[in-house]
């Protein structure tokens, strides 16, 4: 079977083998610490063995089927870890134009609650007026402001549209087993509910109902996704050796690069379906590593589009960046450049070539140019975009992130920094309980 592989030849000019070896040794200890739950944040390590514990997904599959019956659109409400994973997988597996294709067998997915844009919600409400739709609301804490606002508005609309009793049947809630306003609401209204395990944090939760339910509603095979994660779990287990364990390799090289001043990592793709894989990855690595004034800043680009914008900076800007390229070996479709008798566009030199071959040459040419320009290059190749390899990719990135965070000597499973903006927003909105903060922040605004 083809494997996801990592290629670090593009680092030769920048770091030595002995620099990598130093971190390679550390990754042994940290990978074991994740499995034995001996490192910091160990109360949030439920994701490590999760792939092997997902024995009962039938309820998710059945409920997804039932929930998507007779609807055109499922509105998934959530933010951060409560939406990025499912969005990433659904986008990667979907036809690029799925939202414009009329297919009565496929439920279209629209996300909400991932921003506080009045235009977004207003236009969504208008759009839904002529559609058959339902809601899935996802929040681990059950108290996050953005999804809570979206849910209040959309639930209201759903009840107006279908009546209270039918609306209840059209709402699925995914939240904590006992805590939070969403859990209380779900209990008192009687929504179908799935539980997010206590020991799995938001950004590591794509293989819980948080990710699995929306992916199943979108019509994709979650059992294959889980099989992929199980495969990578085995491949990166604590007894796996460094040569085979790509999570250890990725964690080791990015730490070695960081210590040499490469403080920004750009995740590159050459397939627009992977745009949200990068968004998910940015949250995973940004929230896990960016703390205590440390951490690699995770950025992303879509090539070749962004070669015509960010390409200039990457080639010649400040030399504190490195690239990690996700390369897909085999695309799903075949399309060749046609021959043209007139050849007025001078493209006959590539006539007969597959578009993907041209894309691959763009990729190789870009990597060489960037290496020459001082940008170290890591390549992660996935054989194909399907559920099985996405399951592998997700678990690979999660595992590498845990190891890498430990190598950086931070707790990769907390996110104390995300509270700061909330405190200020609540103070400005005069939320009960924030009276002192309200006084202070108003004074600051008037100073
Ligand atoms: O990774 C995290 O913990 C966060 O990004 C959360 O997922 C995000 O803030 C949403 O939280 P909740 O699911 O509690 O609404």
PDB file of N, CA and C in Angstrom, residues 222-289:
ATOM      1  N   UNK A 222     -17.018   7.909   7.153  1.00  0.00           N
ATOM      2  CA  UNK A 222     -16.221   8.192   8.360  1.00  0.00           C
ATOM      3  C   UNK A 222     -15.484   6.940   8.846  1.00  0.00           C
ATOM      4  N   UNK A 223     -15.966   5.755   8.465  1.00  0.00           N
ATOM      5  CA  UNK A 223     -15.235   4.558   8.927  1.00  0.00           C
ATOM      6  C   UNK A 223     -13.868   4.486   8.231  1.00  0.00           C
ATOM      7  N   UNK A 224     -13.783   4.930   6.982  1.00  0.00           N
ATOM      8  CA  UNK A 224     -12.486   4.968   6.276  1.00  0.00           C
ATOM      9  C   UNK A 224     -11.559   6.018   6.895  1.00  0.00           C
ATOM     10  N   UNK A 225     -12.160   7.130   7.303  1.00  0.00           N
ATOM     11  CA  UNK A 225     -11.377   8.191   7.948  1.00  0.00           C
ATOM     12  C   UNK A 225     -10.736   7.641   9.229  1.00  0.00           C
ATOM     13  N   UNK A 226     -11.553   6.895   9.976  1.00  0.00           N
ATOM     14  CA  UNK A 226     -11.059   6.317  11.232  1.00  0.00           C
ATOM     15  C   UNK A 226      -9.993   5.250  10.948  1.00  0.00           C
ATOM     16  N   UNK A 227     -10.234   4.439   9.898  1.00  0.00           N
ATOM     17  CA  UNK A 227      -9.227   3.417   9.543  1.00  0.00           C
ATOM     18  C   UNK A 227      -7.888   4.082   9.224  1.00  0.00           C
ATOM     19  N   UNK A 228      -7.956   5.218   8.539  1.00  0.00           N
ATOM     20  CA  UNK A 228      -6.726   5.943   8.218  1.00  0.00           C
ATOM     21  C   UNK A 228      -6.022   6.407   9.489  1.00  0.00           C
ATOM     22  N   UNK A 229      -6.815   6.936  10.429  1.00  0.00           N
ATOM     23  CA  UNK A 229      -6.226   7.412  11.695  1.00  0.00           C
ATOM     24  C   UNK A 229      -5.631   6.233  12.473  1.00  0.00           C
ATOM     25  N   UNK A 230      -6.322   5.088  12.429  1.00  0.00           N
ATOM     26  CA  UNK A 230      -5.798   3.896  13.131  1.00  0.00           C
ATOM     27  C   UNK A 230      -4.460   3.470  12.528  1.00  0.00           C
ATOM     28  N   UNK A 231      -4.394   3.556  11.208  1.00  0.00           N
ATOM     29  CA  UNK A 231      -3.163   3.161  10.508  1.00  0.00           C
ATOM     30  C   UNK A 231      -2.002   4.053  10.968  1.00  0.00           C
ATOM     31  N   UNK A 232      -2.273   5.366  11.026  1.00  0.00           N
ATOM     32  CA  UNK A 232      -1.205   6.304  11.421  1.00  0.00           C
ATOM     33  C   UNK A 232      -0.897   6.177  12.913  1.00  0.00           C
ATOM     34  N   UNK A 233      -1.908   5.826  13.704  1.00  0.00           N
ATOM     35  CA  UNK A 233      -1.686   5.596  15.135  1.00  0.00           C
ATOM     36  C   UNK A 233      -0.660   4.485  15.302  1.00  0.00           C
ATOM     37  N   UNK A 234      -0.839   3.414  14.533  1.00  0.00           N
ATOM     38  CA  UNK A 234       0.081   2.278  14.618  1.00  0.00           C
ATOM     39  C   UNK A 234       1.473   2.693  14.115  1.00  0.00           C
ATOM     40  N   UNK A 235       1.482   3.431  13.018  1.00  0.00           N
ATOM     41  CA  UNK A 235       2.759   3.818  12.417  1.00  0.00           C
ATOM     42  C   UNK A 235       3.568   4.767  13.313  1.00  0.00           C
ATOM     43  N   UNK A 236       2.868   5.495  14.172  1.00  0.00           N
ATOM     44  CA  UNK A 236       3.571   6.479  15.018  1.00  0.00           C
ATOM     45  C   UNK A 236       3.504   6.082  16.498  1.00  0.00           C
ATOM     46  N   UNK A 237       3.252   4.813  16.741  1.00  0.00           N
ATOM     47  CA  UNK A 237       3.133   4.333  18.119  1.00  0.00           C
ATOM     48  C   UNK A 237       4.434   4.533  18.903  1.00  0.00           C
ATOM     49  N   UNK A 238       4.374   4.349  20.220  1.00  0.00           N
ATOM     50  CA  UNK A 238       5.571   4.655  21.014  1.00  0.00           C
ATOM     51  C   UNK A 238       6.710   3.682  20.713  1.00  0.00           C
ATOM     52  N   UNK A 239       6.390   2.471  20.206  1.00  0.00           N
ATOM     53  CA  UNK A 239       7.506   1.557  19.910  1.00  0.00           C
ATOM     54  C   UNK A 239       7.984   1.671  18.453  1.00  0.00           C
ATOM     55  N   UNK A 240       7.430   2.617  17.693  1.00  0.00           N
ATOM     56  CA  UNK A 240       7.858   2.760  16.294  1.00  0.00           C
ATOM     57  C   UNK A 240       9.224   3.452  16.257  1.00  0.00           C
ATOM     58  N   UNK A 241      10.056   3.068  15.271  1.00  0.00           N
ATOM     59  CA  UNK A 241      11.357   3.735  15.243  1.00  0.00           C
ATOM     60  C   UNK A 241      11.305   5.010  14.401  1.00  0.00           C
ATOM     61  N   UNK A 242      12.296   5.823  14.614  1.00  0.00           N
ATOM     62  CA  UNK A 242      12.320   7.168  14.018  1.00  0.00           C
ATOM     63  C   UNK A 242      12.177   7.124  12.493  1.00  0.00           C
ATOM     64  N   UNK A 243      12.841   6.157  11.861  1.00  0.00           N
ATOM     65  CA  UNK A 243      12.856   6.083  10.380  1.00  0.00           C
ATOM     66  C   UNK A 243      11.457   5.870   9.815  1.00  0.00           C
ATOM     67  N   UNK A 244      10.611   5.220  10.598  1.00  0.00           N
ATOM     68  CA  UNK A 244       9.271   4.902  10.123  1.00  0.00           C
ATOM     69  C   UNK A 244       8.223   5.899  10.615  1.00  0.00           C
ATOM     70  N   UNK A 245       8.567   6.582  11.701  1.00  0.00           N
ATOM     71  CA  UNK A 245       7.594   7.444  12.373  1.00  0.00           C
ATOM     72  C   UNK A 245       7.688   8.873  11.827  1.00  0.00           C
ATOM     73  N   UNK A 246       6.826   9.166  10.846  1.00  0.00           N
ATOM     74  CA  UNK A 246       6.947  10.473  10.187  1.00  0.00           C
ATOM     75  C   UNK A 246       6.552  11.634  11.107  1.00  0.00           C
ATOM     76  N   UNK A 247       5.782  11.342  12.148  1.00  0.00           N
ATOM     77  CA  UNK A 247       5.416  12.414  13.092  1.00  0.00           C
ATOM     78  C   UNK A 247       6.654  12.858  13.863  1.00  0.00           C
ATOM     79  N   UNK A 248       7.465  11.882  14.278  1.00  0.00           N
ATOM     80  CA  UNK A 248       8.704  12.241  14.978  1.00  0.00           C
ATOM     81  C   UNK A 248       9.613  13.025  14.037  1.00  0.00           C
ATOM     82  N   UNK A 249       9.713  12.587  12.788  1.00  0.00           N
ATOM     83  CA  UNK A 249      10.614  13.250  11.827  1.00  0.00           C
ATOM     84  C   UNK A 249      10.192  14.703  11.596  1.00  0.00           C
ATOM     85  N   UNK A 250       8.898  14.899  11.390  1.00  0.00           N
ATOM     86  CA  UNK A 250       8.395  16.259  11.127  1.00  0.00           C
ATOM     87  C   UNK A 250       8.631  17.150  12.357  1.00  0.00           C
ATOM     88  N   UNK A 251       8.321  16.596  13.542  1.00  0.00           N
ATOM     89  CA  UNK A 251       8.502  17.379  14.776  1.00  0.00           C
ATOM     90  C   UNK A 251       9.980  17.727  14.963  1.00  0.00           C
ATOM     91  N   UNK A 252      10.850  16.771  14.683  1.00  0.00           N
ATOM     92  CA  UNK A 252      12.291  17.002  14.901  1.00  0.00           C
ATOM     93  C   UNK A 252      12.811  18.093  13.963  1.00  0.00           C
ATOM     94  N   UNK A 253      12.478  17.991  12.668  1.00  0.00           N
ATOM     95  CA  UNK A 253      13.080  18.961  11.738  1.00  0.00           C
ATOM     96  C   UNK A 253      12.527  20.371  11.948  1.00  0.00           C
ATOM     97  N   UNK A 254      11.226  20.479  12.276  1.00  0.00           N
ATOM     98  CA  UNK A 254      10.700  21.847  12.439  1.00  0.00           C
ATOM     99  C   UNK A 254      11.283  22.494  13.707  1.00  0.00           C
ATOM    100  N   UNK A 255      11.587  21.684  14.732  1.00  0.00           N
ATOM    101  CA  UNK A 255      12.234  22.242  15.917  1.00  0.00           C
ATOM    102  C   UNK A 255      13.679  22.644  15.622  1.00  0.00           C
ATOM    103  N   UNK A 256      14.364  21.817  14.823  1.00  0.00           N
ATOM    104  CA  UNK A 256      15.747  22.154  14.462  1.00  0.00           C
ATOM    105  C   UNK A 256      15.768  23.459  13.651  1.00  0.00           C
ATOM    106  N   UNK A 257      14.800  23.614  12.747  1.00  0.00           N
ATOM    107  CA  UNK A 257      14.729  24.836  11.933  1.00  0.00           C
ATOM    108  C   UNK A 257      14.427  26.053  12.807  1.00  0.00           C
ATOM    109  N   UNK A 258      13.523  25.869  13.750  1.00  0.00           N
ATOM    110  CA  UNK A 258      13.119  26.961  14.652  1.00  0.00           C
ATOM    111  C   UNK A 258      14.339  27.509  15.401  1.00  0.00           C
ATOM    112  N   UNK A 259      15.155  26.568  15.891  1.00  0.00           N
ATOM    113  CA  UNK A 259      16.346  26.980  16.642  1.00  0.00           C
ATOM    114  C   UNK A 259      17.347  27.717  15.746  1.00  0.00           C
ATOM    115  N   UNK A 260      17.196  27.589  14.432  1.00  0.00           N
ATOM    116  CA  UNK A 260      18.097  28.323  13.526  1.00  0.00           C
ATOM    117  C   UNK A 260      17.451  29.601  13.004  1.00  0.00           C
ATOM    118  N   UNK A 261      16.413  30.040  13.696  1.00  0.00           N
ATOM    119  CA  UNK A 261      15.811  31.327  13.343  1.00  0.00           C
ATOM    120  C   UNK A 261      14.679  31.238  12.336  1.00  0.00           C
ATOM    121  N   UNK A 262      14.294  30.018  11.978  1.00  0.00           N
ATOM    122  CA  UNK A 262      13.175  29.882  11.030  1.00  0.00           C
ATOM    123  C   UNK A 262      11.887  29.863  11.868  1.00  0.00           C
ATOM    124  N   UNK A 263      11.319  31.023  12.071  1.00  0.00           N
ATOM    125  CA  UNK A 263      10.227  31.148  13.032  1.00  0.00           C
ATOM    126  C   UNK A 263       8.841  31.144  12.386  1.00  0.00           C
ATOM    127  N   UNK A 264       8.802  31.096  11.059  1.00  0.00           N
ATOM    128  CA  UNK A 264       7.507  31.054  10.363  1.00  0.00           C
ATOM    129  C   UNK A 264       7.484  29.819   9.462  1.00  0.00           C
ATOM    130  N   UNK A 265       6.442  29.016   9.602  1.00  0.00           N
ATOM    131  CA  UNK A 265       6.278  27.854   8.732  1.00  0.00           C
ATOM    132  C   UNK A 265       5.087  28.117   7.811  1.00  0.00           C
ATOM    133  N   UNK A 266       5.323  27.960   6.520  1.00  0.00           N
ATOM    134  CA  UNK A 266       4.227  28.170   5.565  1.00  0.00           C
ATOM    135  C   UNK A 266       3.798  26.807   5.032  1.00  0.00           C
ATOM    136  N   UNK A 267       2.543  26.455   5.258  1.00  0.00           N
ATOM    137  CA  UNK A 267       2.019  25.208   4.706  1.00  0.00           C
ATOM    138  C   UNK A 267       1.514  25.506   3.296  1.00  0.00           C
ATOM    139  N   UNK A 268       2.059  24.754   2.352  1.00  0.00           N
ATOM    140  CA  UNK A 268       1.786  25.020   0.936  1.00  0.00           C
ATOM    141  C   UNK A 268       0.934  23.899   0.357  1.00  0.00           C
ATOM    142  N   UNK A 269      -0.052  24.259  -0.461  1.00  0.00           N
ATOM    143  CA  UNK A 269      -0.737  23.204  -1.222  1.00  0.00           C
ATOM    144  C   UNK A 269      -0.808  23.633  -2.681  1.00  0.00           C
ATOM    145  N   UNK A 270      -0.982  22.646  -3.537  1.00  0.00           N
ATOM    146  CA  UNK A 270      -1.153  22.917  -4.976  1.00  0.00           C
ATOM    147  C   UNK A 270      -2.520  22.445  -5.443  1.00  0.00           C
ATOM    148  N   UNK A 271      -3.459  22.331  -4.509  1.00  0.00           N
ATOM    149  CA  UNK A 271      -4.791  21.853  -4.847  1.00  0.00           C
ATOM    150  C   UNK A 271      -5.779  22.616  -3.965  1.00  0.00           C
ATOM    151  N   UNK A 272      -6.649  23.449  -4.563  1.00  0.00           N
ATOM    152  CA  UNK A 272      -7.513  24.311  -3.733  1.00  0.00           C
ATOM    153  C   UNK A 272      -8.403  23.542  -2.763  1.00  0.00           C
ATOM    154  N   UNK A 273      -8.585  22.238  -3.008  1.00  0.00           N
ATOM    155  CA  UNK A 273      -9.399  21.455  -2.061  1.00  0.00           C
ATOM    156  C   UNK A 273      -8.741  21.386  -0.679  1.00  0.00           C
ATOM    157  N   UNK A 274      -7.440  21.674  -0.647  1.00  0.00           N
ATOM    158  CA  UNK A 274      -6.719  21.541   0.629  1.00  0.00           C
ATOM    159  C   UNK A 274      -6.614  22.863   1.394  1.00  0.00           C
ATOM    160  N   UNK A 275      -7.267  23.899   0.880  1.00  0.00           N
ATOM    161  CA  UNK A 275      -7.165  25.207   1.540  1.00  0.00           C
ATOM    162  C   UNK A 275      -7.524  25.117   3.036  1.00  0.00           C
ATOM    163  N   UNK A 276      -8.620  24.438   3.338  1.00  0.00           N
ATOM    164  CA  UNK A 276      -9.044  24.406   4.748  1.00  0.00           C
ATOM    165  C   UNK A 276      -8.288  23.382   5.589  1.00  0.00           C
ATOM    166  N   UNK A 277      -7.588  22.442   4.925  1.00  0.00           N
ATOM    167  CA  UNK A 277      -6.665  21.588   5.693  1.00  0.00           C
ATOM    168  C   UNK A 277      -5.624  22.511   6.324  1.00  0.00           C
ATOM    169  N   UNK A 278      -5.194  23.501   5.564  1.00  0.00           N
ATOM    170  CA  UNK A 278      -4.204  24.453   6.091  1.00  0.00           C
ATOM    171  C   UNK A 278      -4.811  25.316   7.204  1.00  0.00           C
ATOM    172  N   UNK A 279      -6.083  25.690   7.054  1.00  0.00           N
ATOM    173  CA  UNK A 279      -6.726  26.499   8.111  1.00  0.00           C
ATOM    174  C   UNK A 279      -6.811  25.690   9.407  1.00  0.00           C
ATOM    175  N   UNK A 280      -7.184  24.408   9.269  1.00  0.00           N
ATOM    176  CA  UNK A 280      -7.249  23.519  10.443  1.00  0.00           C
ATOM    177  C   UNK A 280      -5.868  23.373  11.066  1.00  0.00           C
ATOM    178  N   UNK A 281      -4.872  23.140  10.211  1.00  0.00           N
ATOM    179  CA  UNK A 281      -3.473  22.957  10.663  1.00  0.00           C
ATOM    180  C   UNK A 281      -2.982  24.213  11.388  1.00  0.00           C
ATOM    181  N   UNK A 282      -3.366  25.402  10.872  1.00  0.00           N
ATOM    182  CA  UNK A 282      -2.910  26.648  11.510  1.00  0.00           C
ATOM    183  C   UNK A 282      -3.441  26.738  12.928  1.00  0.00           C
ATOM    184  N   UNK A 283      -4.714  26.354  13.115  1.00  0.00           N
ATOM    185  CA  UNK A 283      -5.260  26.403  14.473  1.00  0.00           C
ATOM    186  C   UNK A 283      -4.534  25.395  15.359  1.00  0.00           C
ATOM    187  N   UNK A 284      -4.358  24.176  14.804  1.00  0.00           N
ATOM    188  CA  UNK A 284      -3.721  23.107  15.590  1.00  0.00           C
ATOM    189  C   UNK A 284      -2.348  23.553  16.088  1.00  0.00           C
ATOM    190  N   UNK A 285      -1.528  24.046  15.167  1.00  0.00           N
ATOM    191  CA  UNK A 285      -0.161  24.397  15.553  1.00  0.00           C
ATOM    192  C   UNK A 285      -0.092  25.753  16.254  1.00  0.00           C
ATOM    193  N   UNK A 286      -0.914  26.704  15.813  1.00  0.00           N
ATOM    194  CA  UNK A 286      -0.872  28.044  16.415  1.00  0.00           C
ATOM    195  C   UNK A 286      -1.300  28.016  17.869  1.00  0.00           C
ATOM    196  N   UNK A 287      -2.423  27.341  18.141  1.00  0.00           N
ATOM    197  CA  UNK A 287      -2.916  27.305  19.531  1.00  0.00           C
ATOM    198  C   UNK A 287      -2.072  26.382  20.407  1.00  0.00           C
ATOM    199  N   UNK A 288      -1.459  25.385  19.784  1.00  0.00           N
ATOM    200  CA  UNK A 288      -0.699  24.422  20.590  1.00  0.00           C
ATOM    201  C   UNK A 288       0.679  24.951  20.948  1.00  0.00           C
ATOM    202  N   UNK A 289       1.299  25.692  20.027  1.00  0.00           N
ATOM    203  CA  UNK A 289       2.705  26.070  20.257  1.00  0.00           C
ATOM    204  C   UNK A 289       2.918  27.549  20.571  1.00  0.00           C
TER     205      UNK A 289
END
